[in-house]
Amino acid sequence: GAKTAAIMNLNEKDIYYAKNIFEKRYPAGKNANGSISYVDSAKDALLDADICFVMTEWPECKEVKAEEFTKLMKKAVVYIHGKGGNIEEAEIYRSLFPGYDVIGFDYVSENPWDAQKEFSEYFRELEKKYESITAVANSIGAYFLMVSEIDLDRYFFISPIVDMEKLIEDMMTWANVSEDELREKGEIETSFGQTLSWEYLCYIKNNPITWTVPTHVLYGSKDNLTSFVTISKFIEQTGATLTVLEN
């Protein structure tokens, strides 16, 4: 059900009644078909609430601006797709996060330096509307999020690219391209649909990711971009949790 915030002005008599009679009759925790919790401030009452009834003219409540009501009461899950994905994939997660606004982020960046700017601006605007933001990021979407160093509440990664330099080196091996050849030509098209870029590789080498944020990782055992050895190293370095989905 919906979480309802009731903000009331209590004088000394009301406080005595609330603590000695009302709370004894309706203790914190489960009550009938719902539950009750008691807090000490209007903002605490608003946090994650779906509905709010204000029954007071208490100065503290008047100081809470209208936009703060919306911000404190709202939380979002942002789905960041991988290469070739789309924002419609966000619908998969709606049932997994009840009470959240589930939003698909349809970014356009194709490299980390553009992603850093685009992701930072996007989440900066989103933070004006939501008190709590969770990210669900897939493949290169997770890599772009880590590059951008966005400070959110929770992170869920799905077969993320966690070592882009290793991936590019692997693709160079698959395409039989040397580092000297890539430096000379700048860009090389491959038979498997990827464009190798010297500028991209140099950026990766000069801007390594340092990720220390608690993260939950779901890894597909048949991921052909990130090996289990690579993902395990990331888990060890970051302290993330790992769930492996077989086959």
C-alpha angles and dihedrals in degrees: 000000000000120000108235124200117207113192113194135175110234124193121197092276091049092049091052090050093046095050100038104034114011097044091046091051093041107027123190112276132043116002122174107309096346142024139255130218129179123217136179102228141043092240092053089052092051097050109119092345119150096200131023130197114193112202101170145060092216110154092234090060093047089056091061105094122222093248090053090057089057094043096049093046098048133075130177142202113209117201115206112195128213128241110309092013128117142209092259087076087071089077089073090069100047094090091045094059109043113186093027131105103237111211131183114219108214099195121181102201117119098184135045098248092056091041092054091060097039095046094045092052093045096051093041089061093043092053088062089064103036135052093199127035127183122190125214106188130182128207111307089007087068091049092052090049092052091047089053092052093218114184107223135154101251138006129205117182126194114205089325126196099241101165110040094172091057091048093051091048089051091051090049088054092049090050093042091237122149125214090245091053092050091048090052098046099035094211132030126188115221132212090242095060101261125119114221112215129193091202090053093048093048091050091051092050093048096043109045117182120248107193119178101151119119105260137176115218128198109194127191111223090220095052104143096192103051119037123219088246090057095046091046090053089052091050091050094048097045103032090235122158117248131209117181118208107206123222 
